[in-house]
Amino acid sequence: MIDSGYYQATDFTGLDALESSKAPVEVGGKVGIVLPTKDEPRWIQDETRFRDALKAAGYDAEILFSQGSSAKEQENVEALITKGVKVLIICPQDGTAAAAAADAAKKAGIKVISYDRLIRETDAVDYYVTFDSKAVGAQQGQYLVDKATGKGNPLYLYAGAASDNNAFVFFDGAWSVLQPKIADGTFVIKNSSEAVALQGKATLTRDEQAKIIGQVTTNWDFNTAKNLTEANLTSATAADKGNVFVLAPNDGTARAIADSFGSDKDVKSYLVTGQDAEKASIQYIVDGKQAMTVFKDVRTLVKDAIGAAVALLEGKTPTAKGSYNNGKIDVPAIQSPVVSVDKANVKATLIDSGYYQATDFTGIK
Ligand code: BGC
């Protein structure tokens, strides 16, 4: 009588008690989760946090990995469709290629939640659960700006995979902070002619970002990052080195990039950014090899994703705070904050909060 709109809930008292006495929605077997790869600690963190949260809630959901392959991802989605899931939580390997998988899910009546990375160019995405990725890039850029004094500081730029929408958002955030400091001469870009050609522009179009990313992409891969950095250092002169400032997009690539700068005899000091607060990078920060990381509390992302999945199973619309355009539609989104972490606050942020144990590291007491 109420849900149909015949009467208004406000006409009565006692409806809340009725609502809370309803049986909870059955989640078991109805939610499928697809993550990009087991080869990066970031996504293992997500798997672990998903398993912990599902267990705590008494839920059961399958988690499949795509191992860096869009074809495998499509297979995973087909398998979950066959199993009869009602909600799909998916972090796409390739944001545009995943549109086909999302379309197939939609056709089967499944609600799709894009997780961390946005699925592009399709109307089959119902909801987007993400971190504030622009803030991730802005915090990386700000760290370098805060540490730079004088003029002419050598700046090396590296980016994520062009197939990942986040790579653009991170770069956009970093550029918004770095560009004014490039324009005023604080920094001089040393490894990207495309970035130099665009350095007068405060805001870049996606196509312009793509030109720079195409030149400095790590493809989110340790070896690609290592090879690119070594190639950059080989073609740079000793004068292009000295005390260098390095925008590295995430922890996995940051360690490769930092190792390469660290073994160049003309590099006197190097400040390298990162993100994800991977354990290995926390150790690098403690050891002074990586300058900072951006902590993204995966527990929050997992909680938001599960909350959205349950709302969708109940036929409700999950709460959105804004939206992201995916090239086709504005996807309702919820985003969580991120925290800049360096030697000074690593203990307070990651150990005292209980996220990691001090015993996981050497040098943190
Ligand atoms: C994620 C990062 C991750 C990167 C590489 C991005 O989409 O937001 O946390 O480091 O992909 O996997």
Short mmCIF file of C-alpha atoms and ligand atoms in Angstrom, two decimals:
data_model
loop_
_atom_site.label_atom_id
_atom_site.label_comp_id
_atom_site.label_asym_id
_atom_site.label_seq_id
_atom_site.Cartn_x
_atom_site.Cartn_y
_atom_site.Cartn_z
CA MET A 1 0.00 0.00 0.00
CA ILE A 2 2.92 2.31 0.65
CA ASP A 3 5.54 1.22 -1.90
CA SER A 4 2.93 1.38 -4.64
CA GLY A 5 2.21 4.98 -3.73
CA TYR A 6 -1.45 4.34 -2.76
CA TYR A 7 -0.86 5.78 0.73
CA GLN A 8 2.07 7.80 2.11
CA ALA A 9 4.34 6.31 4.81
CA THR A 10 3.89 9.58 6.75
CA ASP A 11 0.17 8.78 7.15
CA PHE A 12 1.08 6.04 9.66
CA THR A 13 3.26 5.28 12.65
CA GLY A 14 4.99 1.94 13.17
CA LEU A 15 6.07 1.32 9.57
CA ASP A 16 9.76 1.52 10.47
CA ALA A 17 9.39 -1.45 12.82
CA LEU A 18 7.73 -3.42 10.01
CA GLU A 19 10.56 -2.50 7.65
CA SER A 20 13.29 -3.62 10.06
CA SER A 21 11.53 -6.90 10.79
CA LYS A 22 11.72 -7.84 7.07
CA ALA A 23 14.05 -10.74 6.26
CA PRO A 24 17.46 -9.46 5.07
CA VAL A 25 18.04 -9.78 1.37
CA GLU A 26 19.71 -13.02 0.34
CA VAL A 27 23.21 -12.19 -0.97
CA GLY A 28 24.79 -15.64 -1.26
CA GLY A 29 25.49 -16.54 -4.88
CA LYS A 30 23.92 -13.33 -6.14
CA VAL A 31 27.00 -11.13 -6.30
CA GLY A 32 30.01 -11.80 -8.52
CA ILE A 33 33.29 -9.91 -8.24
CA VAL A 34 35.87 -9.61 -11.03
CA LEU A 35 39.30 -8.09 -10.31
CA PRO A 36 42.07 -7.30 -12.84
CA THR A 37 45.09 -9.37 -11.78
CA LYS A 38 46.71 -11.31 -8.97
CA ASP A 39 50.12 -10.08 -10.12
CA GLU A 40 49.85 -6.73 -8.36
CA PRO A 41 49.65 -6.49 -4.54
CA ARG A 42 47.02 -3.75 -4.91
CA TRP A 43 44.39 -6.23 -6.16
CA ILE A 44 45.37 -8.89 -3.65
CA GLN A 45 44.64 -6.24 -0.99
CA ASP A 46 41.18 -5.82 -2.51
CA GLU A 47 40.57 -9.57 -2.61
CA THR A 48 41.59 -9.94 1.05
CA ARG A 49 39.46 -7.01 2.16
CA PHE A 50 36.48 -8.33 0.15
CA ARG A 51 36.82 -11.75 1.76
CA ASP A 52 37.07 -10.22 5.25
CA ALA A 53 34.05 -7.96 4.73
CA LEU A 54 31.93 -10.70 3.13
CA LYS A 55 32.76 -13.08 5.96
CA ALA A 56 31.94 -10.50 8.62
CA ALA A 57 28.55 -9.86 7.00
CA GLY A 58 27.85 -13.58 6.59
CA TYR A 59 27.76 -13.19 2.80
CA ASP A 60 29.23 -15.38 0.14
CA ALA A 61 30.38 -14.14 -3.27
CA GLU A 62 32.66 -15.49 -5.93
CA ILE A 63 35.84 -13.50 -6.74
CA LEU A 64 37.47 -14.08 -10.13
CA PHE A 65 40.67 -12.60 -11.56
CA SER A 66 41.21 -11.58 -15.18
CA GLN A 67 45.01 -11.88 -15.12
CA GLY A 68 45.57 -8.82 -17.23
CA SER A 69 43.45 -10.10 -20.11
CA SER A 70 40.21 -8.59 -21.41
CA ALA A 71 39.35 -11.96 -23.00
CA LYS A 72 39.70 -13.71 -19.64
CA GLU A 73 37.62 -10.95 -18.07
CA GLN A 74 34.84 -11.52 -20.61
CA GLU A 75 34.97 -15.27 -19.84
CA ASN A 76 34.71 -14.54 -16.10
CA VAL A 77 31.68 -12.34 -16.65
CA GLU A 78 30.02 -14.97 -18.88
CA ALA A 79 30.65 -17.61 -16.18
CA LEU A 80 29.02 -15.40 -13.53
CA ILE A 81 26.06 -14.69 -15.83
CA THR A 82 25.60 -18.45 -16.30
CA LYS A 83 25.73 -18.94 -12.54
CA GLY A 84 22.85 -16.49 -12.19
CA VAL A 85 24.41 -13.59 -10.29
CA LYS A 86 22.22 -10.50 -10.01
CA VAL A 87 24.94 -7.94 -9.36
CA LEU A 88 28.39 -7.75 -10.87
CA ILE A 89 31.19 -5.79 -9.19
CA ILE A 90 33.91 -5.39 -11.75
CA CYS A 91 37.24 -3.61 -11.92
CA PRO A 92 38.01 -3.57 -15.63
CA GLN A 93 41.35 -4.60 -17.03
CA ASP A 94 40.77 -2.26 -19.98
CA GLY A 95 38.05 0.32 -19.37
CA THR A 96 36.77 0.44 -22.94
CA ALA A 97 37.12 -3.23 -23.80
CA ALA A 98 35.09 -4.10 -20.69
CA ALA A 99 32.03 -2.36 -22.17
CA ALA A 100 31.21 -5.59 -24.03
CA ALA A 101 31.18 -7.58 -20.78
CA ALA A 102 29.03 -4.93 -19.08
CA ASP A 103 26.62 -4.96 -22.04
CA ALA A 104 26.30 -8.75 -21.82
CA ALA A 105 25.56 -8.50 -18.09
CA LYS A 106 22.95 -5.80 -18.65
CA LYS A 107 21.27 -7.95 -21.32
CA ALA A 108 21.01 -10.73 -18.73
CA GLY A 109 19.29 -8.32 -16.31
CA ILE A 110 22.35 -7.96 -14.08
CA LYS A 111 23.23 -4.68 -12.35
CA VAL A 112 26.81 -3.58 -12.93
CA ILE A 113 29.00 -1.78 -10.40
CA SER A 114 32.25 -0.40 -11.80
CA TYR A 115 34.85 -0.82 -9.08
CA ASP A 116 37.84 1.54 -8.73
CA ARG A 117 38.27 1.84 -12.52
CA LEU A 118 35.47 3.20 -14.71
CA ILE A 119 34.05 1.12 -17.56
CA ARG A 120 33.83 3.45 -20.53
CA GLU A 121 31.60 3.96 -23.57
CA THR A 122 28.54 2.00 -22.43
CA ASP A 123 25.22 2.70 -20.72
CA ALA A 124 25.39 -0.68 -18.96
CA VAL A 125 27.08 0.66 -15.80
CA ASP A 126 24.67 1.33 -12.94
CA TYR A 127 27.04 2.66 -10.32
CA TYR A 128 30.69 3.58 -9.79
CA VAL A 129 32.55 3.03 -6.51
CA THR A 130 35.88 4.81 -6.49
CA PHE A 131 38.49 6.80 -4.62
CA ASP A 132 39.00 10.48 -5.27
CA SER A 133 41.48 9.78 -8.04
CA LYS A 134 41.99 13.40 -8.98
CA ALA A 135 43.10 14.00 -5.38
CA VAL A 136 45.55 11.07 -5.70
CA GLY A 137 47.35 12.84 -8.57
CA ALA A 138 47.07 16.23 -6.89
CA GLN A 139 48.67 14.89 -3.69
CA GLN A 140 51.52 13.36 -5.69
CA GLY A 141 52.10 16.66 -7.49
CA GLN A 142 51.78 18.68 -4.29
CA TYR A 143 54.40 16.56 -2.56
CA LEU A 144 56.95 17.38 -5.26
CA VAL A 145 55.97 21.07 -5.25
CA ASP A 146 56.36 21.29 -1.46
CA LYS A 147 59.87 19.81 -1.59
CA ALA A 148 61.20 21.92 -4.46
CA THR A 149 63.18 25.09 -3.88
CA GLY A 150 64.62 27.51 -6.43
CA LYS A 151 64.27 27.15 -10.18
CA GLY A 152 65.16 24.62 -12.85
CA ASN A 153 64.55 21.42 -10.85
CA PRO A 154 64.60 18.38 -13.16
CA LEU A 155 61.16 16.75 -13.36
CA TYR A 156 60.48 13.29 -14.76
CA LEU A 157 56.88 12.30 -15.48
CA TYR A 158 55.50 8.75 -15.57
CA ALA A 159 51.89 7.62 -16.00
CA GLY A 160 49.67 4.54 -15.73
CA ALA A 161 48.18 2.45 -18.53
CA ALA A 162 46.30 4.31 -21.25
CA SER A 163 43.65 1.56 -21.17
CA ASP A 164 42.81 2.56 -17.58
CA ASN A 165 40.61 5.65 -17.20
CA ASN A 166 42.22 6.26 -13.80
CA ALA A 167 45.58 6.91 -15.46
CA PHE A 168 44.01 10.01 -17.03
CA VAL A 169 42.39 11.15 -13.80
CA PHE A 170 45.62 10.72 -11.80
CA PHE A 171 47.59 12.59 -14.44
CA ASP A 172 44.99 15.34 -14.58
CA GLY A 173 45.24 15.80 -10.81
CA ALA A 174 49.03 15.89 -10.86
CA TRP A 175 49.13 18.27 -13.84
CA SER A 176 46.75 20.70 -12.12
CA VAL A 177 49.33 21.17 -9.37
CA LEU A 178 52.58 20.76 -11.31
CA GLN A 179 51.79 22.84 -14.39
CA PRO A 180 51.88 26.26 -12.65
CA LYS A 181 55.25 25.27 -11.20
CA ILE A 182 56.52 24.21 -14.59
CA ALA A 183 55.23 27.46 -16.08
CA ASP A 184 57.06 29.54 -13.43
CA GLY A 185 60.34 27.68 -13.94
CA THR A 186 60.45 25.75 -10.65
CA PHE A 187 60.46 22.50 -12.62
CA VAL A 188 61.84 21.60 -16.04
CA ILE A 189 60.37 18.49 -17.69
CA LYS A 190 63.18 16.19 -18.81
CA ASN A 191 61.56 13.12 -20.33
CA SER A 192 58.53 14.09 -22.40
CA SER A 193 58.58 16.32 -25.47
CA GLU A 194 54.78 16.06 -25.59
CA ALA A 195 54.49 17.43 -22.05
CA VAL A 196 56.97 20.19 -22.88
CA ALA A 197 54.89 21.13 -25.93
CA LEU A 198 51.80 21.44 -23.71
CA GLN A 199 53.42 22.95 -20.62
CA GLY A 200 51.77 26.34 -21.10
CA LYS A 201 48.29 24.86 -20.76
CA ALA A 202 46.76 24.73 -17.28
CA THR A 203 44.05 22.27 -18.36
CA LEU A 204 44.54 19.53 -20.89
CA THR A 205 41.93 17.78 -23.04
CA ARG A 206 41.74 14.01 -22.89
CA ASP A 207 43.47 13.84 -26.28
CA GLU A 208 46.31 16.03 -25.04
CA GLN A 209 46.66 13.90 -21.91
CA ALA A 210 46.71 10.83 -24.14
CA LYS A 211 49.68 12.26 -26.08
CA ILE A 212 51.72 12.68 -22.90
CA ILE A 213 50.59 9.38 -21.38
CA GLY A 214 51.48 7.63 -24.64
CA GLN A 215 55.05 8.86 -24.22
CA VAL A 216 55.51 8.21 -20.49
CA THR A 217 53.26 5.21 -19.82
CA THR A 218 54.45 2.44 -17.53
CA ASN A 219 51.44 0.36 -18.55
CA TRP A 220 51.18 -0.28 -14.77
CA ASP A 221 54.05 -2.69 -15.25
CA PHE A 222 57.27 -2.91 -13.23
CA ASN A 223 59.46 -3.92 -16.17
CA THR A 224 58.03 -1.36 -18.55
CA ALA A 225 58.63 1.29 -15.89
CA LYS A 226 62.21 0.09 -15.39
CA ASN A 227 63.03 0.01 -19.10
CA LEU A 228 61.47 3.40 -19.76
CA THR A 229 63.32 5.02 -16.85
CA GLU A 230 66.61 3.51 -17.96
CA ALA A 231 66.02 4.74 -21.52
CA ASN A 232 65.19 8.23 -20.18
CA LEU A 233 68.33 8.27 -18.03
CA THR A 234 70.48 7.11 -20.94
CA SER A 235 69.35 9.95 -23.15
CA ALA A 236 69.50 12.59 -20.39
CA THR A 237 72.73 14.53 -19.80
CA ALA A 238 74.37 14.81 -16.37
CA ALA A 239 72.94 18.34 -16.19
CA ASP A 240 69.41 16.90 -16.57
CA LYS A 241 69.98 14.84 -13.41
CA GLY A 242 71.32 16.02 -10.02
CA ASN A 243 68.47 16.40 -7.54
CA VAL A 244 65.49 14.99 -9.41
CA PHE A 245 61.74 15.08 -8.84
CA VAL A 246 59.76 12.14 -10.17
CA LEU A 247 56.03 11.73 -10.66
CA ALA A 248 55.53 7.95 -10.48
CA PRO A 249 51.90 6.88 -10.79
CA ASN A 250 51.72 3.98 -8.31
CA ASP A 251 53.83 1.98 -5.89
CA GLY A 252 54.51 -0.98 -8.16
CA THR A 253 56.08 1.26 -10.80
CA ALA A 254 57.56 3.68 -8.24
CA ARG A 255 59.89 1.02 -6.86
CA ALA A 256 61.18 0.18 -10.35
CA ILE A 257 61.60 3.86 -11.18
CA ALA A 258 63.27 4.62 -7.83
CA ASP A 259 65.71 1.73 -8.26
CA SER A 260 66.74 3.04 -11.68
CA PHE A 261 67.26 6.61 -10.47
CA GLY A 262 69.06 5.27 -7.42
CA SER A 263 71.63 3.45 -9.54
CA ASP A 264 72.49 6.37 -11.84
CA LYS A 265 75.77 7.95 -10.80
CA ASP A 266 74.71 11.44 -11.90
CA VAL A 267 71.57 11.40 -9.76
CA LYS A 268 72.39 12.99 -6.38
CA SER A 269 68.94 12.69 -4.84
CA TYR A 270 65.55 11.51 -6.06
CA LEU A 271 62.05 12.08 -4.75
CA VAL A 272 59.62 9.55 -6.16
CA THR A 273 55.85 9.55 -5.60
CA GLY A 274 53.49 6.56 -5.55
CA GLN A 275 50.08 5.35 -4.47
CA ASP A 276 48.44 2.30 -2.86
CA ALA A 277 50.49 2.06 0.34
CA GLU A 278 51.77 -1.34 -0.73
CA LYS A 279 53.81 -2.98 2.00
CA ALA A 280 56.95 -3.06 -0.15
CA SER A 281 56.63 0.67 -0.77
CA ILE A 282 56.06 1.42 2.90
CA GLN A 283 59.41 -0.28 3.48
CA TYR A 284 60.90 1.84 0.65
CA ILE A 285 59.56 4.98 2.35
CA VAL A 286 61.02 3.93 5.71
CA ASP A 287 64.33 3.25 3.94
CA GLY A 288 64.25 6.60 2.13
CA LYS A 289 64.04 5.11 -1.38
CA GLN A 290 60.49 6.22 -2.20
CA ALA A 291 59.38 9.63 -0.92
CA MET A 292 55.63 9.20 -0.52
CA THR A 293 52.60 7.14 -1.33
CA VAL A 294 48.89 7.86 -1.37
CA PHE A 295 46.95 5.66 1.02
CA LYS A 296 43.65 4.47 -0.37
CA ASP A 297 41.80 2.58 2.35
CA VAL A 298 40.54 -0.42 0.42
CA ARG A 299 38.26 -1.36 3.32
CA THR A 300 36.11 1.70 2.55
CA LEU A 301 35.92 0.88 -1.15
CA VAL A 302 34.91 -2.69 -0.40
CA LYS A 303 32.30 -1.53 2.11
CA ASP A 304 30.82 0.92 -0.41
CA ALA A 305 30.76 -1.75 -3.14
CA ILE A 306 29.03 -4.32 -0.95
CA GLY A 307 26.59 -1.69 0.30
CA ALA A 308 25.73 -0.71 -3.28
CA ALA A 309 25.34 -4.37 -4.29
CA VAL A 310 22.93 -5.04 -1.42
CA ALA A 311 20.92 -1.89 -2.25
CA LEU A 312 20.65 -2.99 -5.88
CA LEU A 313 19.58 -6.50 -4.82
CA GLU A 314 16.86 -4.88 -2.72
CA GLY A 315 15.72 -2.94 -5.77
CA LYS A 316 16.94 0.34 -4.28
CA THR A 317 19.16 3.01 -5.79
CA PRO A 318 22.50 3.23 -3.97
CA THR A 319 23.32 6.67 -2.60
CA ALA A 320 25.42 8.64 -5.04
CA LYS A 321 27.45 11.76 -4.39
CA GLY A 322 28.07 13.04 -7.88
CA SER A 323 28.76 11.25 -11.12
CA TYR A 324 31.51 10.42 -13.62
CA ASN A 325 30.99 10.66 -17.36
CA ASN A 326 32.15 7.48 -19.06
CA GLY A 327 32.00 8.84 -22.60
CA LYS A 328 28.40 7.71 -22.97
CA ILE A 329 26.50 8.40 -19.74
CA ASP A 330 26.97 10.05 -16.36
CA VAL A 331 27.48 7.15 -13.98
CA PRO A 332 26.25 7.84 -10.42
CA ALA A 333 29.25 7.54 -8.14
CA ILE A 334 30.46 7.49 -4.58
CA GLN A 335 34.08 8.35 -3.88
CA SER A 336 36.30 7.97 -0.84
CA PRO A 337 39.04 10.29 0.34
CA VAL A 338 42.76 9.52 0.10
CA VAL A 339 45.70 10.37 2.38
CA SER A 340 49.22 11.49 1.45
CA VAL A 341 51.77 9.42 3.38
CA ASP A 342 55.50 9.93 3.86
CA LYS A 343 58.08 9.12 6.54
CA ALA A 344 56.59 11.73 8.87
CA ASN A 345 53.07 10.26 9.13
CA VAL A 346 53.51 6.64 8.01
CA LYS A 347 53.30 5.27 11.53
CA ALA A 348 50.27 7.31 12.57
CA THR A 349 48.38 6.61 9.35
CA LEU A 350 49.11 2.96 8.69
CA ILE A 351 50.31 1.33 11.90
CA ASP A 352 48.53 3.15 14.72
CA SER A 353 45.29 2.87 12.72
CA GLY A 354 45.70 -0.92 12.64
CA TYR A 355 45.84 -1.14 8.83
CA TYR A 356 49.25 -2.83 8.96
CA GLN A 357 51.36 -4.28 11.77
CA ALA A 358 54.68 -2.66 12.74
CA THR A 359 56.19 -6.16 12.63
CA ASP A 360 55.50 -6.31 8.86
CA PHE A 361 58.38 -3.82 8.45
CA THR A 362 61.88 -3.18 9.63
CA GLY A 363 62.55 0.24 11.12
CA ILE A 364 59.04 1.05 12.35
CA LYS A 365 58.56 0.83 16.10
C1 BGC B 1 44.32 1.76 -9.41
C2 BGC B 1 45.63 1.84 -8.66
C3 BGC B 1 46.56 0.74 -9.18
C4 BGC B 1 46.66 0.77 -10.69
C5 BGC B 1 47.45 -0.39 -11.25
C6 BGC B 1 44.58 1.86 -10.88
O1 BGC B 1 43.39 1.84 -11.59
O2 BGC B 1 43.46 2.81 -8.98
O3 BGC B 1 45.40 1.69 -7.28
O4 BGC B 1 47.84 0.89 -8.65
O5 BGC B 1 45.37 0.75 -11.26
O6 BGC B 1 46.84 -1.59 -11.01
#
